[in-house]
Amino acid sequence: MKVLITTDLYTTATNGVVTSVRNLSRELEEAGNEVKILTLSDTVHSHREGNIYYIHSMPLKVYPDVRMPLPRTSHSQKLLKEIIQWKPDIIHSQCEFFSFHYARRIAKRTGAPLVHTYHTQYEQYVSYVLPGRWAGDFLVRTFSRERLKKVDIIIAPTAKMKQVLEDYGVKNDIEIVPSGICLQQHQGRMTEQEREQMRQLLGIPQEHRVVLNLGRLGTEKNLDEVVRLFALQLQRQPNLTLLIVGDGPAREKLCQQAKELGISDHVIFTGMVEPDQVQKYYQLGDVFVSASTSETQGLTYIEAAANGLPLVCREDPCLEGVISQGENGYTYRSPDEFLDEMDKVLADPDWCVCAGQKSEQIASAYGREQFAQNIQAVYQAAMSGSQEA
C-alpha cells in the first residue's frame, strides 16, 4: 500500500502529533507499506530527504513552531507533482491547516481516499490568537465542521475527541484509534547507579522524592496549577522536588511563579530533552502529575505508565482506561483531593510498587504496532468505501 502522510509539524517540534506521525510511519514501513511524508520545511527552501518532502515556509508568530507555506515556486510544484505521479493509495492528513490543503489537492488529483486524524482541541489554544473565548470557540467549531466535510473517515485518538467533534456538528464517520508509543523504549530500566548519577547532575537532594511533569510548557497545559498545588504539598512533606521536563512559552511565568511562592529551591526545569532520552527522566520520578485538560491523546500519561509510575492527574475524559482509580493512580477534581491523593501515594512505598506494575500492564495495550494495525484497518475501510462510491 502506498501511504502519503501530510502534517504541518514533523521536525520543527516534539509533541503528540510529531510522535504519532513518526511512530505510525515507522510501523507502516516495517509492515511492508511504502510511505511518504509531506510537511513544512523549517527553512525558506523546499527540498526532499528520502521519503520526506519539505515545502518551504516561514514562521507564523501566533504559537511557537507554527509555520505557514510561502507562495509556490517551480521547485515546490515539482515536489508536489512527484507525489501526485507516485499516486498514493491513501492519504492520511494529520493537521487541519496548511498541509491539509495539499492533502485535499493530491486526493483530488489522484482519486485516493482522504483519512484525517483530529489531534487538537483548539478551544484550549484560541487565547494565543483571540482575546474573546466565545468568538474563538465559534470559529473553531465552524472551521472544523467545514474543513472536515470532504474527508472520507476521521480518526479520533480518544472517545473524548470523538465527542468533541460530534458536539461541533461533524457528521463524518469517526473511528477511535488510540495513538501508540514505542513500548520497547519505555520498558527498559536504568540501573540504580545511573539514576543516582542523573539525580546528582540535576541537583536533586538524595533524600527527596520526585514529583514529575513532562511535556510542552504551554499555558493550555495548566502547569501553574501543578506548581501551586506542589507548594501546598511541600507544607505537608518538605522533602520533595518538582521536576518539570520540557520547554515552551509558559516556562518564564512558571519560573516566576515558583519564585513568588518561595519554592524555587524545590523546582527544577530541565528544558527540552532529546526524544530518545525521555524514558530516563520518567524514571527519575516517584509519581507523575498533570493538571491539563487540553490533552486529546495523553501520550505522556501512557509513557509515564509504561515507565512504571503511579499517576495523579486532574480528572479528564482522556484518562479513561489509563488511570485505574486507586490501582495505578488517582484523578482529582479539587486541591484537597490532590493533596489527599498525593499523601496516599507518597506514604506507601509498597502500594507504589504495585501501582507501577499496574501502570506497566495498562500501558502494554498502547504499543505502536497495534496502533499501526488499527490505522491500516481504517485505511482499508476508506479504500473500500471509495471503490463502492
mmCIF file of C-alpha atoms in Angstrom:
data_model
loop_
_atom_site.group_PDB
_atom_site.id
_atom_site.type_symbol
_atom_site.label_atom_id
_atom_site.label_comp_id
_atom_site.label_asym_id
_atom_site.label_seq_id
_atom_site.Cartn_x
_atom_site.Cartn_y
_atom_site.Cartn_z
ATOM 1 C CA MET A 1 0.000 0.000 0.000
ATOM 2 C CA LYS A 2 1.248 3.495 -0.847
ATOM 3 C CA VAL A 3 0.552 5.856 2.060
ATOM 4 C CA LEU A 4 1.028 9.624 1.992
ATOM 5 C CA ILE A 5 1.048 11.315 5.403
ATOM 6 C CA THR A 6 0.680 15.096 5.491
ATOM 7 C CA THR A 7 1.477 17.185 8.554
ATOM 8 C CA ASP A 8 2.311 20.791 9.419
ATOM 9 C CA LEU A 9 4.674 19.575 12.147
ATOM 10 C CA TYR A 10 7.392 16.991 11.765
ATOM 11 C CA THR A 11 10.895 18.230 12.515
ATOM 12 C CA THR A 12 10.194 21.656 13.997
ATOM 13 C CA ALA A 13 8.710 20.396 17.253
ATOM 14 C CA THR A 14 8.397 17.401 19.523
ATOM 15 C CA ASN A 15 4.779 16.963 20.554
ATOM 16 C CA GLY A 16 1.966 14.446 20.358
ATOM 17 C CA VAL A 17 1.377 14.967 16.639
ATOM 18 C CA VAL A 18 5.050 14.550 15.741
ATOM 19 C CA THR A 19 5.412 11.468 17.943
ATOM 20 C CA SER A 20 2.279 9.915 16.471
ATOM 21 C CA VAL A 21 3.394 10.533 12.868
ATOM 22 C CA ARG A 22 6.860 9.141 13.473
ATOM 23 C CA ASN A 23 5.578 6.025 15.191
ATOM 24 C CA LEU A 24 2.953 5.439 12.511
ATOM 25 C CA SER A 25 5.274 5.894 9.537
ATOM 26 C CA ARG A 26 7.890 3.594 11.072
ATOM 27 C CA GLU A 27 5.404 0.817 11.746
ATOM 28 C CA LEU A 28 3.710 1.137 8.359
ATOM 29 C CA GLU A 29 7.062 0.740 6.628
ATOM 30 C CA GLU A 30 8.006 -2.252 8.781
ATOM 31 C CA ALA A 31 4.690 -3.837 7.772
ATOM 32 C CA GLY A 32 5.744 -3.572 4.123
ATOM 33 C CA ASN A 33 3.943 -0.389 3.095
ATOM 34 C CA GLU A 34 5.536 2.390 1.091
ATOM 35 C CA VAL A 35 5.270 5.688 2.990
ATOM 36 C CA LYS A 36 5.963 9.284 2.018
ATOM 37 C CA ILE A 37 5.585 12.299 4.320
ATOM 38 C CA LEU A 38 4.688 15.781 3.103
ATOM 39 C CA THR A 39 5.386 18.515 5.627
ATOM 40 C CA LEU A 40 6.524 22.110 6.023
ATOM 41 C CA SER A 41 10.219 22.902 5.934
ATOM 42 C CA ASP A 42 11.799 24.771 8.832
ATOM 43 C CA THR A 43 13.521 26.989 6.252
ATOM 44 C CA VAL A 44 12.511 29.081 3.234
ATOM 45 C CA HIS A 45 13.652 26.275 0.910
ATOM 46 C CA SER A 46 11.675 23.316 -0.423
ATOM 47 C CA HIS A 47 13.595 20.055 -0.517
ATOM 48 C CA ARG A 48 13.360 16.308 -0.259
ATOM 49 C CA GLU A 49 15.179 13.996 2.129
ATOM 50 C CA GLY A 50 14.493 10.385 1.264
ATOM 51 C CA ASN A 51 10.750 9.822 1.635
ATOM 52 C CA ILE A 52 10.139 13.183 3.347
ATOM 53 C CA TYR A 53 9.066 16.143 1.219
ATOM 54 C CA TYR A 54 9.518 19.606 2.750
ATOM 55 C CA ILE A 55 7.595 22.627 1.411
ATOM 56 C CA HIS A 56 9.242 25.995 2.071
ATOM 57 C CA SER A 57 7.646 28.021 4.827
ATOM 58 C CA MET A 58 8.007 30.898 7.239
ATOM 59 C CA PRO A 59 7.234 31.282 10.962
ATOM 60 C CA LEU A 60 3.683 32.281 11.856
ATOM 61 C CA LYS A 61 4.090 34.021 15.188
ATOM 62 C CA VAL A 62 0.829 33.024 16.836
ATOM 63 C CA TYR A 63 2.303 29.989 18.594
ATOM 64 C CA PRO A 64 5.842 28.550 18.790
ATOM 65 C CA ASP A 65 6.851 26.206 15.935
ATOM 66 C CA VAL A 66 3.792 27.071 13.817
ATOM 67 C CA ARG A 67 4.758 27.846 10.227
ATOM 68 C CA MET A 68 2.915 28.684 7.014
ATOM 69 C CA PRO A 69 3.851 27.839 3.412
ATOM 70 C CA LEU A 70 5.364 30.506 1.200
ATOM 71 C CA PRO A 71 3.970 31.152 -2.310
ATOM 72 C CA ARG A 72 4.505 28.334 -4.776
ATOM 73 C CA THR A 73 7.794 28.036 -6.626
ATOM 74 C CA SER A 74 8.808 25.795 -9.504
ATOM 75 C CA HIS A 75 10.686 23.568 -7.054
ATOM 76 C CA SER A 76 7.802 23.147 -4.619
ATOM 77 C CA GLN A 77 5.500 22.450 -7.562
ATOM 78 C CA LYS A 78 7.960 19.844 -8.817
ATOM 79 C CA LEU A 79 7.909 18.061 -5.433
ATOM 80 C CA LEU A 80 4.108 18.050 -5.339
ATOM 81 C CA LYS A 81 3.957 16.763 -8.921
ATOM 82 C CA GLU A 82 6.330 13.945 -7.985
ATOM 83 C CA ILE A 83 3.985 12.850 -5.182
ATOM 84 C CA ILE A 84 0.962 13.017 -7.487
ATOM 85 C CA GLN A 85 2.760 10.888 -10.090
ATOM 86 C CA TRP A 86 3.648 8.396 -7.337
ATOM 87 C CA LYS A 87 -0.140 8.015 -6.971
ATOM 88 C CA PRO A 88 -0.747 7.127 -3.298
ATOM 89 C CA ASP A 89 -3.420 4.584 -2.418
ATOM 90 C CA ILE A 90 -4.414 6.507 0.721
ATOM 91 C CA ILE A 91 -3.740 9.983 2.084
ATOM 92 C CA HIS A 92 -3.625 10.482 5.836
ATOM 93 C CA SER A 93 -3.650 14.130 6.939
ATOM 94 C CA GLN A 94 -2.626 14.999 10.490
ATOM 95 C CA CYS A 95 -3.217 18.760 10.683
ATOM 96 C CA GLU A 96 -6.213 20.888 9.701
ATOM 97 C CA PHE A 97 -4.387 23.945 8.464
ATOM 98 C CA PHE A 98 -1.680 24.317 5.823
ATOM 99 C CA SER A 99 -0.709 20.756 4.907
ATOM 100 C CA PHE A 100 -4.410 19.842 4.767
ATOM 101 C CA HIS A 101 -4.670 21.964 1.632
ATOM 102 C CA TYR A 102 -2.011 19.805 -0.027
ATOM 103 C CA ALA A 103 -3.740 16.627 1.130
ATOM 104 C CA ARG A 104 -7.032 17.743 -0.415
ATOM 105 C CA ARG A 105 -5.337 18.797 -3.642
ATOM 106 C CA ILE A 106 -3.442 15.500 -4.028
ATOM 107 C CA ALA A 107 -6.541 13.465 -3.154
ATOM 108 C CA LYS A 108 -8.495 15.289 -5.853
ATOM 109 C CA ARG A 109 -5.770 14.746 -8.464
ATOM 110 C CA THR A 110 -5.172 11.068 -7.678
ATOM 111 C CA GLY A 111 -8.588 9.857 -6.517
ATOM 112 C CA ALA A 112 -7.064 8.498 -3.302
ATOM 113 C CA PRO A 113 -9.382 8.491 -0.260
ATOM 114 C CA LEU A 114 -8.552 11.002 2.475
ATOM 115 C CA VAL A 115 -8.327 9.943 6.118
ATOM 116 C CA HIS A 116 -7.763 12.589 8.754
ATOM 117 C CA THR A 117 -6.660 12.379 12.394
ATOM 118 C CA TYR A 118 -8.044 15.212 14.510
ATOM 119 C CA HIS A 119 -5.417 15.668 17.228
ATOM 120 C CA THR A 120 -6.069 19.034 18.833
ATOM 121 C CA GLN A 121 -8.848 20.613 20.880
ATOM 122 C CA TYR A 122 -8.322 24.136 19.590
ATOM 123 C CA GLU A 123 -10.539 25.865 22.155
ATOM 124 C CA GLN A 124 -7.589 25.461 24.525
ATOM 125 C CA TYR A 125 -5.355 27.457 22.181
ATOM 126 C CA VAL A 126 -7.500 30.341 20.885
ATOM 127 C CA SER A 127 -6.208 32.666 23.608
ATOM 128 C CA TYR A 128 -2.929 32.794 21.686
ATOM 129 C CA VAL A 129 -4.782 34.429 18.783
ATOM 130 C CA LEU A 130 -8.087 35.915 20.001
ATOM 131 C CA PRO A 131 -8.889 37.692 23.282
ATOM 132 C CA GLY A 132 -12.549 36.594 23.348
ATOM 133 C CA ARG A 133 -13.266 32.969 24.277
ATOM 134 C CA TRP A 134 -16.774 32.888 22.787
ATOM 135 C CA ALA A 135 -15.623 34.115 19.370
ATOM 136 C CA GLY A 136 -12.749 31.645 19.408
ATOM 137 C CA ASP A 137 -14.999 28.714 20.255
ATOM 138 C CA PHE A 138 -17.417 29.659 17.476
ATOM 139 C CA LEU A 139 -14.614 29.903 14.928
ATOM 140 C CA VAL A 140 -13.123 26.558 15.990
ATOM 141 C CA ARG A 141 -16.461 24.763 15.674
ATOM 142 C CA THR A 142 -17.318 26.335 12.319
ATOM 143 C CA PHE A 143 -13.834 25.877 10.863
ATOM 144 C CA SER A 144 -13.571 22.231 11.951
ATOM 145 C CA ARG A 145 -17.034 21.296 10.710
ATOM 146 C CA GLU A 146 -16.488 22.878 7.279
ATOM 147 C CA ARG A 147 -12.898 21.707 6.918
ATOM 148 C CA LEU A 148 -13.709 18.068 7.502
ATOM 149 C CA LYS A 149 -16.709 17.755 5.169
ATOM 150 C CA LYS A 150 -14.672 16.235 2.332
ATOM 151 C CA VAL A 151 -12.777 13.739 4.500
ATOM 152 C CA ASP A 152 -13.696 10.067 3.994
ATOM 153 C CA ILE A 153 -13.022 8.924 7.569
ATOM 154 C CA ILE A 154 -11.925 10.859 10.659
ATOM 155 C CA ILE A 155 -9.734 9.262 13.307
ATOM 156 C CA ALA A 156 -10.102 10.445 16.912
ATOM 157 C CA PRO A 157 -7.340 9.400 19.346
ATOM 158 C CA THR A 158 -9.805 9.118 22.243
ATOM 159 C CA ALA A 159 -13.536 8.929 22.931
ATOM 160 C CA LYS A 160 -13.169 12.445 24.356
ATOM 161 C CA MET A 161 -12.063 13.768 20.967
ATOM 162 C CA LYS A 162 -14.857 11.937 19.150
ATOM 163 C CA GLN A 163 -17.404 13.563 21.461
ATOM 164 C CA VAL A 164 -15.850 16.982 20.833
ATOM 165 C CA LEU A 165 -16.187 16.536 17.070
ATOM 166 C CA GLU A 166 -19.786 15.355 17.367
ATOM 167 C CA ASP A 167 -20.533 18.411 19.506
ATOM 168 C CA TYR A 168 -19.096 20.543 16.697
ATOM 169 C CA GLY A 169 -21.709 19.043 14.389
ATOM 170 C CA VAL A 170 -19.251 16.934 12.375
ATOM 171 C CA LYS A 171 -21.252 14.255 10.510
ATOM 172 C CA ASN A 172 -18.421 12.139 9.076
ATOM 173 C CA ASP A 173 -17.668 8.601 10.116
ATOM 174 C CA ILE A 174 -15.400 8.906 13.186
ATOM 175 C CA GLU A 175 -13.248 5.973 14.310
ATOM 176 C CA ILE A 176 -11.473 5.916 17.682
ATOM 177 C CA VAL A 177 -7.856 4.762 17.351
ATOM 178 C CA PRO A 178 -5.623 5.411 20.400
ATOM 179 C CA SER A 179 -2.145 6.593 19.475
ATOM 180 C CA GLY A 180 0.692 4.206 20.211
ATOM 181 C CA ILE A 181 4.104 4.585 21.813
ATOM 182 C CA CYS A 182 7.372 2.701 21.462
ATOM 183 C CA LEU A 183 6.933 0.311 24.380
ATOM 184 C CA GLN A 184 10.453 -1.072 23.988
ATOM 185 C CA GLN A 185 11.936 2.375 24.639
ATOM 186 C CA HIS A 186 9.924 2.837 27.835
ATOM 187 C CA GLN A 187 10.208 -0.704 29.162
ATOM 188 C CA GLY A 188 13.991 -0.575 29.563
ATOM 189 C CA ARG A 189 15.181 0.472 33.017
ATOM 190 C CA MET A 190 18.131 2.496 34.268
ATOM 191 C CA THR A 191 20.333 0.940 36.925
ATOM 192 C CA GLU A 192 20.126 2.452 40.394
ATOM 193 C CA GLN A 193 23.626 3.838 39.880
ATOM 194 C CA GLU A 194 22.595 5.587 36.634
ATOM 195 C CA ARG A 195 19.546 7.003 38.372
ATOM 196 C CA GLU A 196 21.600 8.392 41.246
ATOM 197 C CA GLN A 197 24.096 9.941 38.832
ATOM 198 C CA MET A 198 21.311 11.730 36.955
ATOM 199 C CA ARG A 199 19.775 12.948 40.200
ATOM 200 C CA GLN A 200 23.115 14.392 41.265
ATOM 201 C CA LEU A 201 23.665 16.097 37.903
ATOM 202 C CA LEU A 202 20.237 17.738 38.148
ATOM 203 C CA GLY A 203 20.788 18.766 41.757
ATOM 204 C CA ILE A 204 18.052 16.615 43.308
ATOM 205 C CA PRO A 205 18.768 16.117 47.031
ATOM 206 C CA GLN A 206 19.358 12.495 47.961
ATOM 207 C CA GLU A 207 16.511 12.389 50.495
ATOM 208 C CA HIS A 208 13.891 13.951 48.168
ATOM 209 C CA ARG A 209 11.025 12.166 46.437
ATOM 210 C CA VAL A 210 10.499 13.400 42.864
ATOM 211 C CA VAL A 211 7.158 14.699 41.599
ATOM 212 C CA LEU A 212 7.403 14.689 37.790
ATOM 213 C CA ASN A 213 5.709 16.504 34.933
ATOM 214 C CA LEU A 214 6.916 16.022 31.374
ATOM 215 C CA GLY A 215 5.647 17.745 28.248
ATOM 216 C CA ARG A 216 5.294 21.030 26.463
ATOM 217 C CA LEU A 217 5.187 24.071 28.734
ATOM 218 C CA GLY A 218 2.172 25.859 27.257
ATOM 219 C CA THR A 219 -0.459 27.800 29.183
ATOM 220 C CA GLU A 220 -3.085 25.307 27.974
ATOM 221 C CA LYS A 221 -1.304 22.586 29.994
ATOM 222 C CA ASN A 222 -2.363 24.291 33.264
ATOM 223 C CA LEU A 223 1.058 23.832 34.852
ATOM 224 C CA ASP A 224 0.539 26.860 37.078
ATOM 225 C CA GLU A 225 -1.945 24.669 38.976
ATOM 226 C CA VAL A 226 0.679 21.944 39.375
ATOM 227 C CA VAL A 227 3.174 24.463 40.791
ATOM 228 C CA ARG A 228 0.565 25.949 43.128
ATOM 229 C CA LEU A 229 -0.568 22.553 44.438
ATOM 230 C CA PHE A 230 3.017 21.388 44.810
ATOM 231 C CA ALA A 231 3.692 24.394 47.042
ATOM 232 C CA LEU A 232 0.821 23.250 49.272
ATOM 233 C CA GLN A 233 2.142 19.686 49.281
ATOM 234 C CA LEU A 234 5.530 20.940 50.465
ATOM 235 C CA GLN A 235 3.858 22.253 53.615
ATOM 236 C CA ARG A 236 2.947 18.626 54.407
ATOM 237 C CA GLN A 237 6.056 16.909 53.063
ATOM 238 C CA PRO A 238 9.118 19.150 52.692
ATOM 239 C CA ASN A 239 11.434 16.500 51.213
ATOM 240 C CA LEU A 240 10.085 16.804 47.668
ATOM 241 C CA THR A 241 11.401 18.059 44.327
ATOM 242 C CA LEU A 242 9.152 19.040 41.428
ATOM 243 C CA LEU A 243 10.932 18.060 38.203
ATOM 244 C CA ILE A 244 9.464 19.794 35.142
ATOM 245 C CA VAL A 245 10.820 18.290 31.923
ATOM 246 C CA GLY A 246 10.235 20.155 28.661
ATOM 247 C CA ASP A 247 10.080 23.680 27.348
ATOM 248 C CA GLY A 248 7.595 26.129 25.907
ATOM 249 C CA PRO A 249 6.125 29.625 26.094
ATOM 250 C CA ALA A 250 4.919 29.274 29.706
ATOM 251 C CA ARG A 251 8.331 28.480 31.193
ATOM 252 C CA GLU A 252 9.253 32.024 32.214
ATOM 253 C CA LYS A 253 5.942 32.587 34.009
ATOM 254 C CA LEU A 254 6.247 29.238 35.789
ATOM 255 C CA CYS A 255 9.749 30.087 36.986
ATOM 256 C CA GLN A 256 8.451 33.416 38.289
ATOM 257 C CA GLN A 257 5.515 31.697 39.980
ATOM 258 C CA ALA A 258 7.841 29.284 41.790
ATOM 259 C CA LYS A 259 9.940 32.244 42.930
ATOM 260 C CA GLU A 260 6.905 34.147 44.217
ATOM 261 C CA LEU A 261 5.712 31.060 46.114
ATOM 262 C CA GLY A 262 9.150 30.688 47.687
ATOM 263 C CA ILE A 263 9.682 27.167 46.338
ATOM 264 C CA SER A 264 12.359 27.739 43.677
ATOM 265 C CA ASP A 265 14.808 25.546 45.596
ATOM 266 C CA HIS A 266 12.351 22.660 45.206
ATOM 267 C CA VAL A 267 11.548 23.109 41.487
ATOM 268 C CA ILE A 268 13.876 22.070 38.651
ATOM 269 C CA PHE A 269 13.271 22.966 34.985
ATOM 270 C CA THR A 270 15.340 20.739 32.713
ATOM 271 C CA GLY A 271 14.375 22.363 29.420
ATOM 272 C CA MET A 272 13.834 20.275 26.295
ATOM 273 C CA VAL A 273 15.373 16.807 26.263
ATOM 274 C CA GLU A 274 16.074 14.525 23.327
ATOM 275 C CA PRO A 275 13.160 12.183 22.471
ATOM 276 C CA ASP A 276 15.352 9.095 22.853
ATOM 277 C CA GLN A 277 16.242 10.162 26.411
ATOM 278 C CA VAL A 278 12.799 10.926 27.856
ATOM 279 C CA GLN A 279 12.439 7.490 29.458
ATOM 280 C CA LYS A 280 15.371 8.295 31.746
ATOM 281 C CA TYR A 281 13.600 11.399 33.023
ATOM 282 C CA TYR A 282 10.374 9.499 33.627
ATOM 283 C CA GLN A 283 12.371 7.019 35.699
ATOM 284 C CA LEU A 284 13.677 9.804 37.926
ATOM 285 C CA GLY A 285 10.118 10.363 39.092
ATOM 286 C CA ASP A 286 8.322 8.778 42.014
ATOM 287 C CA VAL A 287 4.922 9.998 40.833
ATOM 288 C CA PHE A 288 3.723 11.655 37.608
ATOM 289 C CA VAL A 289 1.376 14.634 37.970
ATOM 290 C CA SER A 290 -0.647 16.699 35.497
ATOM 291 C CA ALA A 291 -3.374 19.319 35.705
ATOM 292 C CA SER A 292 -4.016 19.523 31.961
ATOM 293 C CA THR A 293 -7.483 19.228 30.459
ATOM 294 C CA SER A 294 -6.276 20.004 26.920
ATOM 295 C CA GLU A 295 -4.998 16.520 26.106
ATOM 296 C CA THR A 296 -6.606 14.606 23.269
ATOM 297 C CA GLN A 297 -4.095 11.734 23.091
ATOM 298 C CA GLY A 298 -2.482 11.706 26.523
ATOM 299 C CA LEU A 299 0.767 10.197 25.246
ATOM 300 C CA THR A 300 2.749 11.497 28.229
ATOM 301 C CA TYR A 301 0.338 9.705 30.582
ATOM 302 C CA ILE A 302 0.832 6.451 28.698
ATOM 303 C CA GLU A 303 4.609 6.916 28.606
ATOM 304 C CA ALA A 304 4.668 7.613 32.350
ATOM 305 C CA ALA A 305 2.646 4.448 32.931
ATOM 306 C CA ALA A 306 4.960 2.420 30.685
ATOM 307 C CA ASN A 307 7.886 3.593 32.819
ATOM 308 C CA GLY A 308 6.175 2.171 35.899
ATOM 309 C CA LEU A 309 4.986 5.377 37.553
ATOM 310 C CA PRO A 310 1.838 5.947 39.588
ATOM 311 C CA LEU A 311 -0.136 8.953 38.295
ATOM 312 C CA VAL A 312 -2.063 11.759 39.989
ATOM 313 C CA CYS A 313 -3.844 13.827 37.348
ATOM 314 C CA ARG A 314 -6.730 16.253 37.047
ATOM 315 C CA GLU A 315 -9.885 14.382 36.071
ATOM 316 C CA ASP A 316 -10.379 14.356 32.303
ATOM 317 C CA PRO A 317 -12.101 12.011 29.821
ATOM 318 C CA CYS A 318 -8.827 11.278 28.016
ATOM 319 C CA LEU A 319 -7.637 9.390 31.128
ATOM 320 C CA GLU A 320 -10.313 6.733 30.722
ATOM 321 C CA GLY A 321 -8.540 3.400 30.613
ATOM 322 C CA VAL A 322 -5.166 4.933 31.538
ATOM 323 C CA ILE A 323 -5.727 5.536 35.262
ATOM 324 C CA SER A 324 -7.464 2.825 37.231
ATOM 325 C CA GLN A 325 -8.577 4.718 40.330
ATOM 326 C CA GLY A 326 -6.713 3.509 43.399
ATOM 327 C CA GLU A 327 -4.797 0.842 41.452
ATOM 328 C CA ASN A 328 -2.181 2.758 39.474
ATOM 329 C CA GLY A 329 -3.071 6.297 40.486
ATOM 330 C CA TYR A 330 -5.793 8.813 41.125
ATOM 331 C CA THR A 331 -7.685 11.562 39.353
ATOM 332 C CA TYR A 332 -8.545 14.678 41.315
ATOM 333 C CA ARG A 333 -11.134 17.460 40.991
ATOM 334 C CA SER A 334 -10.067 19.878 43.741
ATOM 335 C CA PRO A 335 -6.926 20.962 45.598
ATOM 336 C CA ASP A 336 -7.979 18.975 48.662
ATOM 337 C CA GLU A 337 -8.374 15.820 46.583
ATOM 338 C CA PHE A 338 -4.945 16.357 45.030
ATOM 339 C CA LEU A 339 -3.297 16.747 48.434
ATOM 340 C CA ASP A 340 -5.064 13.750 49.935
ATOM 341 C CA GLU A 341 -4.178 11.555 46.980
ATOM 342 C CA MET A 342 -0.554 12.669 46.982
ATOM 343 C CA ASP A 343 -0.400 11.850 50.688
ATOM 344 C CA LYS A 344 -1.602 8.312 49.934
ATOM 345 C CA VAL A 345 0.926 7.808 47.143
ATOM 346 C CA LEU A 346 3.945 9.220 48.946
ATOM 347 C CA ALA A 347 3.206 7.478 52.250
ATOM 348 C CA ASP A 348 3.006 3.917 50.933
ATOM 349 C CA PRO A 349 6.081 2.594 49.059
ATOM 350 C CA ASP A 350 4.595 -0.895 48.776
ATOM 351 C CA TRP A 351 1.485 0.496 47.064
ATOM 352 C CA CYS A 352 3.724 2.458 44.681
ATOM 353 C CA VAL A 353 5.451 -0.754 43.599
ATOM 354 C CA CYS A 354 2.113 -2.432 42.883
ATOM 355 C CA ALA A 355 0.799 0.709 41.197
ATOM 356 C CA GLY A 356 3.871 0.828 38.954
ATOM 357 C CA GLN A 357 3.266 -2.760 37.884
ATOM 358 C CA LYS A 358 -0.378 -1.971 37.152
ATOM 359 C CA SER A 359 0.705 1.077 35.113
ATOM 360 C CA GLU A 360 3.028 -1.076 33.021
ATOM 361 C CA GLN A 361 0.223 -3.567 32.434
ATOM 362 C CA ILE A 362 -2.150 -0.805 31.286
ATOM 363 C CA ALA A 363 0.453 0.773 29.005
ATOM 364 C CA SER A 364 1.157 -2.546 27.275
ATOM 365 C CA ALA A 365 -2.073 -2.127 25.280
ATOM 366 C CA TYR A 366 -0.755 1.066 23.652
ATOM 367 C CA GLY A 367 2.125 -0.272 21.562
ATOM 368 C CA ARG A 368 2.756 1.380 18.231
ATOM 369 C CA GLU A 369 2.465 -1.989 16.439
ATOM 370 C CA GLN A 370 -1.195 -2.300 17.458
ATOM 371 C CA PHE A 371 -1.679 1.377 16.640
ATOM 372 C CA ALA A 372 -0.458 0.859 13.073
ATOM 373 C CA GLN A 373 -2.616 -2.253 12.622
ATOM 374 C CA ASN A 374 -5.699 -0.328 13.720
ATOM 375 C CA ILE A 375 -4.855 2.547 11.379
ATOM 376 C CA GLN A 376 -4.404 0.166 8.448
ATOM 377 C CA ALA A 377 -7.867 -1.249 9.128
ATOM 378 C CA VAL A 378 -9.241 2.299 8.787
ATOM 379 C CA TYR A 379 -7.319 2.718 5.521
ATOM 380 C CA GLN A 380 -8.877 -0.472 4.141
ATOM 381 C CA ALA A 381 -12.354 0.727 5.138
ATOM 382 C CA ALA A 382 -11.759 4.087 3.426
ATOM 383 C CA MET A 383 -10.472 2.421 0.261
ATOM 384 C CA SER A 384 -13.408 0.002 0.176
ATOM 385 C CA GLY A 385 -15.842 2.873 0.649
ATOM 386 C CA SER A 386 -14.163 4.842 -2.118
ATOM 387 C CA GLN A 387 -14.396 1.921 -4.535
ATOM 388 C CA GLU A 388 -18.070 1.381 -3.735
ATOM 389 C CA ALA A 389 -18.769 5.073 -4.346
#
